[in-house]
Structures are given as structure tokens and as C-alpha cells.
Tab-separated table of N, CA and C in Angstrom:
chain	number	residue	atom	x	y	z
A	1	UNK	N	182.899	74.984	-39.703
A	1	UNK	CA	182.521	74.137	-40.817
A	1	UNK	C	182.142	74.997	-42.016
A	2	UNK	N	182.582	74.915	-43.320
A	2	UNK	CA	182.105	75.419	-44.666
A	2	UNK	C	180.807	75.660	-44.449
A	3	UNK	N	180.466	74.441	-44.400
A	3	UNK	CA	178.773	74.480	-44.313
A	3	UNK	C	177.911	75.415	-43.716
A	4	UNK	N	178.655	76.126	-42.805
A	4	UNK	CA	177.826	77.128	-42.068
A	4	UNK	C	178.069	78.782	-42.757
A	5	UNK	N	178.930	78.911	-43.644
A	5	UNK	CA	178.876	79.957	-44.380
A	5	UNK	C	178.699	80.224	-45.594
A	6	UNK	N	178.023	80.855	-46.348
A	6	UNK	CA	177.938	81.540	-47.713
A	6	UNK	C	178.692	82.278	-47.603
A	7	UNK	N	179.658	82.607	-49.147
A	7	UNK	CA	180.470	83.177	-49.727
A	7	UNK	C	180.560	84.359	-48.816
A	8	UNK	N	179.232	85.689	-49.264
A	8	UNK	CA	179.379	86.572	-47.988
A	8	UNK	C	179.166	87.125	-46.749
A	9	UNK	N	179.127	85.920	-45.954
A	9	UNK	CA	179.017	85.764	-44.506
A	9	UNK	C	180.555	85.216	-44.013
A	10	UNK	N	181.107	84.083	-44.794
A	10	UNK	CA	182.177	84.065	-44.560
A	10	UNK	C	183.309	85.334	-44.995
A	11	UNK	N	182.892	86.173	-45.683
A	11	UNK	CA	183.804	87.213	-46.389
A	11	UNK	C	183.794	88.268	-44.825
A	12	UNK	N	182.488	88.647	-44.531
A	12	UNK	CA	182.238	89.465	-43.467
A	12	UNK	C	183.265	88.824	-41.927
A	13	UNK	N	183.195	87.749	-41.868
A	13	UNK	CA	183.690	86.971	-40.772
A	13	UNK	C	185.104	87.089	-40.853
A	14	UNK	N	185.823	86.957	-42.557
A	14	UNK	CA	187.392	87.447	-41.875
A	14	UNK	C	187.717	88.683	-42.237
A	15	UNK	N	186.818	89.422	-42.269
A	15	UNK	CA	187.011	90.898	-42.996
A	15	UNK	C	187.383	91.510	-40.991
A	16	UNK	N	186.000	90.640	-40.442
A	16	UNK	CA	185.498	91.330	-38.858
A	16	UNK	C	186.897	90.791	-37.902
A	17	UNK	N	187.311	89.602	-37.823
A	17	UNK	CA	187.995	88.598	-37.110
A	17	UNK	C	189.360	88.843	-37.738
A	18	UNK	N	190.011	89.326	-38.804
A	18	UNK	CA	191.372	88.901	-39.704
A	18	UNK	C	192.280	89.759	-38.358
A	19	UNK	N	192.503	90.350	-37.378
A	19	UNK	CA	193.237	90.505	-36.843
A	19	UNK	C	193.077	89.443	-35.997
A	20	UNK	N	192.199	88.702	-35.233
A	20	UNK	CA	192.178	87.598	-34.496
A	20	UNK	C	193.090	86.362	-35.074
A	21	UNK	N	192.394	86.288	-36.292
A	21	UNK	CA	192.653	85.270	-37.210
A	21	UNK	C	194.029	85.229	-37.296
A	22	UNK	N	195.035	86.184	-37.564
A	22	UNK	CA	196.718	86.582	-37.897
A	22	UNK	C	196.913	86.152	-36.071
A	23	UNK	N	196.650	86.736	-35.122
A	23	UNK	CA	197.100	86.746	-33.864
A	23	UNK	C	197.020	85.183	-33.182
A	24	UNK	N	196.003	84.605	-33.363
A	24	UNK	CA	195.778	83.255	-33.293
A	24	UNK	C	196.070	82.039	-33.938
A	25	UNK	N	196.127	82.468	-35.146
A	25	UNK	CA	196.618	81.207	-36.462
A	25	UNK	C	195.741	80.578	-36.446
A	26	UNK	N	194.473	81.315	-36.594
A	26	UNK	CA	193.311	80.585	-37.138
A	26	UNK	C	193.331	79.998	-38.492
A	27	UNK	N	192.752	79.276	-38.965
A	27	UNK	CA	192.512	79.170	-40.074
A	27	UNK	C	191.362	79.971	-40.735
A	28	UNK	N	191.853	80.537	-42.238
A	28	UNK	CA	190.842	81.524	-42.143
A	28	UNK	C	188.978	80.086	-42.740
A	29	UNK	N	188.209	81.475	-42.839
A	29	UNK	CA	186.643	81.333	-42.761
A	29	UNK	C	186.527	80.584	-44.285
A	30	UNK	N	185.448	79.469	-44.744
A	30	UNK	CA	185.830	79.007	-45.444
A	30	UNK	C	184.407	78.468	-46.151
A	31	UNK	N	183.795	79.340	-47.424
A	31	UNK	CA	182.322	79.052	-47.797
A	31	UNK	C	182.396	78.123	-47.921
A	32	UNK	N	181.039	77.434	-48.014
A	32	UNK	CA	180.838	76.478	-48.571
A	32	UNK	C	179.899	75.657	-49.169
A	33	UNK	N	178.922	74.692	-49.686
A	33	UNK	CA	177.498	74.017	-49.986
A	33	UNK	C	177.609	72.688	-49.042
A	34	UNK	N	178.479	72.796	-48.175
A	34	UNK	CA	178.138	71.263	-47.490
A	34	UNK	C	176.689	71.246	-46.823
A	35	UNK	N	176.782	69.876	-46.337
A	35	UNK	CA	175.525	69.710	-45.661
A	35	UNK	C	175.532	69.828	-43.904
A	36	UNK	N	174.442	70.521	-43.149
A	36	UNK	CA	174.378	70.414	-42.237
A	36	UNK	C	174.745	69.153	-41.152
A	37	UNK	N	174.201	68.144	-41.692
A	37	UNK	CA	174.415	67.031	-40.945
A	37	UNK	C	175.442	67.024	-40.160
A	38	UNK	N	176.760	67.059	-41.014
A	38	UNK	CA	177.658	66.373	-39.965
A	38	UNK	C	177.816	67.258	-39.188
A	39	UNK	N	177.657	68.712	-39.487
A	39	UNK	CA	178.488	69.906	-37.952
A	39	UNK	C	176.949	69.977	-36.651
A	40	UNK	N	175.865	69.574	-37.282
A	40	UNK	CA	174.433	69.259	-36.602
A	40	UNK	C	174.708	68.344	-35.600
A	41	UNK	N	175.912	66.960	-36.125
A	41	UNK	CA	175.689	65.813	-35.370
A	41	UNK	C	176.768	65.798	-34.544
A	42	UNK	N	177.515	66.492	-34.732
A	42	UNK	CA	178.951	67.007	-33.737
A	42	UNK	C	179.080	67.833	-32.739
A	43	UNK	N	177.850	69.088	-33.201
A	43	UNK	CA	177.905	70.042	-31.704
A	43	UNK	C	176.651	69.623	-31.370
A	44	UNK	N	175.762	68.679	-31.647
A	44	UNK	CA	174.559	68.056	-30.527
A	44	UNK	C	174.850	67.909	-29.158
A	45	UNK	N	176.068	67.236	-28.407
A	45	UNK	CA	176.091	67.319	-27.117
A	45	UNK	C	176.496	68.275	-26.405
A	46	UNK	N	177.044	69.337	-27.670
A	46	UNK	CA	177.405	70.765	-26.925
A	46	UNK	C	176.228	71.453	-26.842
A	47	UNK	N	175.348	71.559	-27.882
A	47	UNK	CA	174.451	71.761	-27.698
A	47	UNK	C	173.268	71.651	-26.871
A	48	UNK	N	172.985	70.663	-26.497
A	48	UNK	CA	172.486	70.314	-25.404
A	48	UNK	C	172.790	70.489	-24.179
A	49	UNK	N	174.447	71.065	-23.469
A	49	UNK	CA	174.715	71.499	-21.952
A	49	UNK	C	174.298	73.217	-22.171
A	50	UNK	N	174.120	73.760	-23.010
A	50	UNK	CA	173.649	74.859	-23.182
A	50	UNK	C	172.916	75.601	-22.208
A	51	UNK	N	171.374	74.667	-21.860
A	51	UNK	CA	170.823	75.050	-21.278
A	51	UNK	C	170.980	74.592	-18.873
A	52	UNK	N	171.957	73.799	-19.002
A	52	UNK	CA	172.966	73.416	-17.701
A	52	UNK	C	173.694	74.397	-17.743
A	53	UNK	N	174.588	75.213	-18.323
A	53	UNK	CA	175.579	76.022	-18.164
A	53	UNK	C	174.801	77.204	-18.054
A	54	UNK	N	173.535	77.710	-18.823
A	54	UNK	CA	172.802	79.076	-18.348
A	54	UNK	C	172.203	78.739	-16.904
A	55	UNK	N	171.701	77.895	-16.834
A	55	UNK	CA	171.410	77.461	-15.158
A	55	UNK	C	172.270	77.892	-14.351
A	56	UNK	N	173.706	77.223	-14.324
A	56	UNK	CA	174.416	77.363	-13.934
A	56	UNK	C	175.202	78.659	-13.507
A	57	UNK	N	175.494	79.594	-14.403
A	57	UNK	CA	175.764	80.945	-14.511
A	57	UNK	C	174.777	81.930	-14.277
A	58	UNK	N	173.276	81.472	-13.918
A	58	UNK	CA	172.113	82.305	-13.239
A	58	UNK	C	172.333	82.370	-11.832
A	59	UNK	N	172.694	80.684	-11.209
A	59	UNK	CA	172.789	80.254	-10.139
A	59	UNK	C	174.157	81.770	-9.586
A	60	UNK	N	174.841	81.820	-10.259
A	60	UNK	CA	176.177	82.023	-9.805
A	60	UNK	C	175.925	83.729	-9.591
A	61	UNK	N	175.368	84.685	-10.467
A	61	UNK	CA	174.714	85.458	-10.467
A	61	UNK	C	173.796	85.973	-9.400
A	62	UNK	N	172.887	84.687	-8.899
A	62	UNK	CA	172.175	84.799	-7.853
A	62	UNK	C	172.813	85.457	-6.639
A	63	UNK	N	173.990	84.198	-6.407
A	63	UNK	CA	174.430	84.319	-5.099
A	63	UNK	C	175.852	85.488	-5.132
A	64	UNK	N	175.958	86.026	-6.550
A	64	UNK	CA	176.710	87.491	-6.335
A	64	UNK	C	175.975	88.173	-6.019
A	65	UNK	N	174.787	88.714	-5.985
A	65	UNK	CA	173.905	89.737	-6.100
A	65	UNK	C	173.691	89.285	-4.291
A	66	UNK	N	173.528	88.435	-3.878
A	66	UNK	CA	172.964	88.032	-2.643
A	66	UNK	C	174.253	88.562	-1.442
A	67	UNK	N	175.476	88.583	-1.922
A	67	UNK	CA	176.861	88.704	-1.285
A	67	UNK	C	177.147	90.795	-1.239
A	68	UNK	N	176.378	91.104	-2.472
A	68	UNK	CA	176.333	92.145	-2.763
A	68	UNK	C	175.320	92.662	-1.564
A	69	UNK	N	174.401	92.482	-1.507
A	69	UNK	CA	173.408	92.899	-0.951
A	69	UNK	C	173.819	93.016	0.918
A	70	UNK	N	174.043	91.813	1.143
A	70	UNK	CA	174.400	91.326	2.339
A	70	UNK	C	175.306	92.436	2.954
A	71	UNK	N	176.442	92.621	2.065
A	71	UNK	CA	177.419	93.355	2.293
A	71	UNK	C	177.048	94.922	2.811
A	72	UNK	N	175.925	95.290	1.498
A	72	UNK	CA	175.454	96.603	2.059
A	72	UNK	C	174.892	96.455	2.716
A	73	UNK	N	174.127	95.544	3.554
A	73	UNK	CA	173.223	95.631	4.492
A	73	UNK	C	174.028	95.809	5.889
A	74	UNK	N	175.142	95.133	5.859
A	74	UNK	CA	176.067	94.396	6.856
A	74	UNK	C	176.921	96.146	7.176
A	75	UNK	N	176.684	97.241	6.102
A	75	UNK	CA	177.527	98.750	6.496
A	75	UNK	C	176.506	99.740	6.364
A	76	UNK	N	174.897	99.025	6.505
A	76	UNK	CA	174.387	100.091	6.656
A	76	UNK	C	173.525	100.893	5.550
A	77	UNK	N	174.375	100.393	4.310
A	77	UNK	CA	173.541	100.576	3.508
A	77	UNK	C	172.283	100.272	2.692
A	78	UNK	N	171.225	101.145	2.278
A	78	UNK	CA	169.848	100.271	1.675
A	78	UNK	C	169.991	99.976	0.183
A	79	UNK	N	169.277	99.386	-0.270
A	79	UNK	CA	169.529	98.699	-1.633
A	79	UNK	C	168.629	100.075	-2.591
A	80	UNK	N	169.491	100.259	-4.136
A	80	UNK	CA	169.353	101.483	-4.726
A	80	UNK	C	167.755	100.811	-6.076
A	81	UNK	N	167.331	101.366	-6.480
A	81	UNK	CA	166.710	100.892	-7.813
A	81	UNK	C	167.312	99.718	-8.775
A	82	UNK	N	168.208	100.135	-9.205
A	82	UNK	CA	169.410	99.679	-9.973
A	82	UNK	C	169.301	98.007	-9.186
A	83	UNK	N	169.509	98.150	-8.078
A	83	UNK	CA	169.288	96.402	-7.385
A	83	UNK	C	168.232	96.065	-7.213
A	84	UNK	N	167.092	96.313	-7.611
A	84	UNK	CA	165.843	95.851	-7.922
A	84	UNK	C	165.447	95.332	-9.357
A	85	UNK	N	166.226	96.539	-10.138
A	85	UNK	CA	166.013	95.941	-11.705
A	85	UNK	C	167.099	95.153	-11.818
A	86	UNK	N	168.052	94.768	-11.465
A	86	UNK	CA	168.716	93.293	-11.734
A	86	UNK	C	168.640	92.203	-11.383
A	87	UNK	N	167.096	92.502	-10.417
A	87	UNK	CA	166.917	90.926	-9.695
A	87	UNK	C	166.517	89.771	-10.239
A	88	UNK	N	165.959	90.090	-11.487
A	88	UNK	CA	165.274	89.031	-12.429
A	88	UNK	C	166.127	88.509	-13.426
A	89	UNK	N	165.969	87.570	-13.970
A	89	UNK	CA	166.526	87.197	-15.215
A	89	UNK	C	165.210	87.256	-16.459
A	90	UNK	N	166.172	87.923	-17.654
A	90	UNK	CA	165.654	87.927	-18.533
A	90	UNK	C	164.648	86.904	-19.255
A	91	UNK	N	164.998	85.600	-19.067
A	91	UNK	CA	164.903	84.428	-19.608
A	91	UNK	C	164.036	84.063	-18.731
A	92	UNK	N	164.009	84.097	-17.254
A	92	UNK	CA	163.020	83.196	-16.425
A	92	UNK	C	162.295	84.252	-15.345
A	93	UNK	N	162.438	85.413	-15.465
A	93	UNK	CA	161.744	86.299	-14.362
A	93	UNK	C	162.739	86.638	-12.747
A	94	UNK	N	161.946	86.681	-12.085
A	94	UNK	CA	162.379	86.791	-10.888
A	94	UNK	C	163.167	85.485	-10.155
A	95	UNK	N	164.266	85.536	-9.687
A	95	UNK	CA	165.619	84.852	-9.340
A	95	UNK	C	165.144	84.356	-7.763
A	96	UNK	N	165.274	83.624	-7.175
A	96	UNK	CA	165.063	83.221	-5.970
A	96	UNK	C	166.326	84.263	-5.264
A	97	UNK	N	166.270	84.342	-3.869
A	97	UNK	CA	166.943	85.293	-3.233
A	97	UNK	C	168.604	84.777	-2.810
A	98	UNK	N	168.554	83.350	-2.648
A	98	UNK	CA	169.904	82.808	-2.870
A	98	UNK	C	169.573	81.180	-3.447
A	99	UNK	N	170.325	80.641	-3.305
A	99	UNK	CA	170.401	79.254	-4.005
A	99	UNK	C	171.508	78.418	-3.004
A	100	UNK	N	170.670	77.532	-2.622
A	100	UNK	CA	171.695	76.261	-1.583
A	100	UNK	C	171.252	75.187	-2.413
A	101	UNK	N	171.535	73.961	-1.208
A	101	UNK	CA	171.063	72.456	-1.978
A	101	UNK	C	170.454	72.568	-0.881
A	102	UNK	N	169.544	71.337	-1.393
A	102	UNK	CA	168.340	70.930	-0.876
A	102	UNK	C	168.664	69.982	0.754
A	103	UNK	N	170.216	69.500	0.969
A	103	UNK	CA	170.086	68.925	2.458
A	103	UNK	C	170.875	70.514	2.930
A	104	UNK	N	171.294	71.633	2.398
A	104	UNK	CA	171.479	72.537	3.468
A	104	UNK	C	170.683	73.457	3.887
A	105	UNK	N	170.732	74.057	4.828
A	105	UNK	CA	169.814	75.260	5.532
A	105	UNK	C	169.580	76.673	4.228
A	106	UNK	N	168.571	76.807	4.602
A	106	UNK	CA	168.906	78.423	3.791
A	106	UNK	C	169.351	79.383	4.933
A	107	UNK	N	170.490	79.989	4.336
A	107	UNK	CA	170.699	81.019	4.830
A	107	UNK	C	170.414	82.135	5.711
A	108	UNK	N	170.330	82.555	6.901
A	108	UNK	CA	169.391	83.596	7.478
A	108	UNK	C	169.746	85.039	6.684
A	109	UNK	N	168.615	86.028	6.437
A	109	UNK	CA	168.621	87.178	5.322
A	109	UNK	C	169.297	88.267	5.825
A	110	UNK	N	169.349	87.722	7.561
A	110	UNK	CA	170.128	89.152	8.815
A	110	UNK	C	168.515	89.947	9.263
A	111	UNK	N	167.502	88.893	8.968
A	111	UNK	CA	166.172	89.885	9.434
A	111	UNK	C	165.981	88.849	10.250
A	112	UNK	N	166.096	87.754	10.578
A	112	UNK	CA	165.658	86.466	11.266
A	112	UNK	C	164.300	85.470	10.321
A	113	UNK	N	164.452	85.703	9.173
A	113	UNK	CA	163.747	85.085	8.123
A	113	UNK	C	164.868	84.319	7.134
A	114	UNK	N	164.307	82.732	7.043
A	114	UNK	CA	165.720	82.502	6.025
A	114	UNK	C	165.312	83.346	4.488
A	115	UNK	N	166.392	83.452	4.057
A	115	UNK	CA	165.857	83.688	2.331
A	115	UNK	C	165.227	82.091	1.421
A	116	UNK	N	164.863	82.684	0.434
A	116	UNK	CA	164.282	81.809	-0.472
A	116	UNK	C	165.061	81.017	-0.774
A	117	UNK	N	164.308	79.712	-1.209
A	117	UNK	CA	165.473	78.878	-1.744
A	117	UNK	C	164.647	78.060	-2.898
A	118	UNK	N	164.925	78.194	-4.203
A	118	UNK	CA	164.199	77.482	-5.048
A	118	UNK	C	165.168	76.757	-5.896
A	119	UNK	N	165.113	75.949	-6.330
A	119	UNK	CA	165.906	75.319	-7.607
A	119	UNK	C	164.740	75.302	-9.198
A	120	UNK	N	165.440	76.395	-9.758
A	120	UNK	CA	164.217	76.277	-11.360
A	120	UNK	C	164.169	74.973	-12.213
């Protein structure tokens, strides 16, 4: 939308993008004085799955790191630093250890303890 750029923000945008822009057939970037409203009232419901889709892609995260782990455990290997500092998320802290639904079992960890199971 116009509305979302001044003269040089939009200048920067196809100065940064003009090979995208040629490769894609974008239309180029396009200043403008409109008003917020209407591009406000158009990406509102995109806006709003925003915070479902970071859920979502934490969730997914979780249970790579959990497949990861498993795996080294499953040849022997112990978990390095590096897999300690990625256990958290930035945004919400520390990650539950895997993620099921609530009518399935959690998982056993291979210690005879299930892992965690939280939904944030």
C-alpha cells in the first residue's frame, strides 16, 4: 500500500528489492499520503493469526529438538552446551520437553519418566 511508504523508504525498498522486483514482476514500491485505515483494516485478520502461527512454529521446534536429542541419546551420545542454550524460546523462556495433545500419552524420555507436556 502507498500508504505505508514515504518517498525515501519507498526509494530504499526498490533500490534494496529492484532485482526481485525485475525477476518477479512486481510492481514497483509506490510513496504515498494515504491513510492507514484501509491497509489497517485488510491485514487485521492476518494480523491477528500471527500470534497462532508463532505458537505453532515453537511447537514444531520443540519436537525437532526433542527428535534431535532422542536420537543422540538412542547412539550414545550426551547433549553438548549448544543444546542447552537452544532450549528456550526467546519470546516465552523455557520450552516444555515435547508437546502432545492432551487425550495422548506423553512420551517416555528413554529414562522411564514421561517428558513434559505443557500447552502455553
Amino acid at each position: 500500500s502507498p500508504s505505508l511508504y514515504d518517498e525515501e523508504t519507498a526509494e530504499i525498498v526498490a533500490t534494496l528489492f529492484a532485482e526481485d522486483f525485475e525477476t518477479f514482476g512486481y510492481r514497483p514500491v509506490e510513496a504515498g499520503r494515504g491513510e492507514l485505515g484501509g491497509w489497517v483494516g485488510n491485514a487485521r485478520p492476518y494480523l491477528a493469526a500471527i500470534p497462532e502461527i508463532a505458537d505453532r512454529h515453537e511447537r514444531i521446534a520443540v519436537l525437532h529438538r526433542s527428535a534431535h536429542r532422542r536420537r543422540r541419546s538412542s547412539e550414545g551420545d550426551s547433549p553438548t552446551e549448544s543444546d542447552s542454550a537452544a532450549e528456550g524460546s526467546p519470546l516465552r523462556g523455557p520450552e516444555p520437553t515435547d508437546v502432545t495433545s492432551p487425550t495422548e500419552p506423553a512420551p517416555d524420555a528413554g529414562d522411564g519418566t514421561p517428558d513434559t507436556v505443557t500447552d502455553p
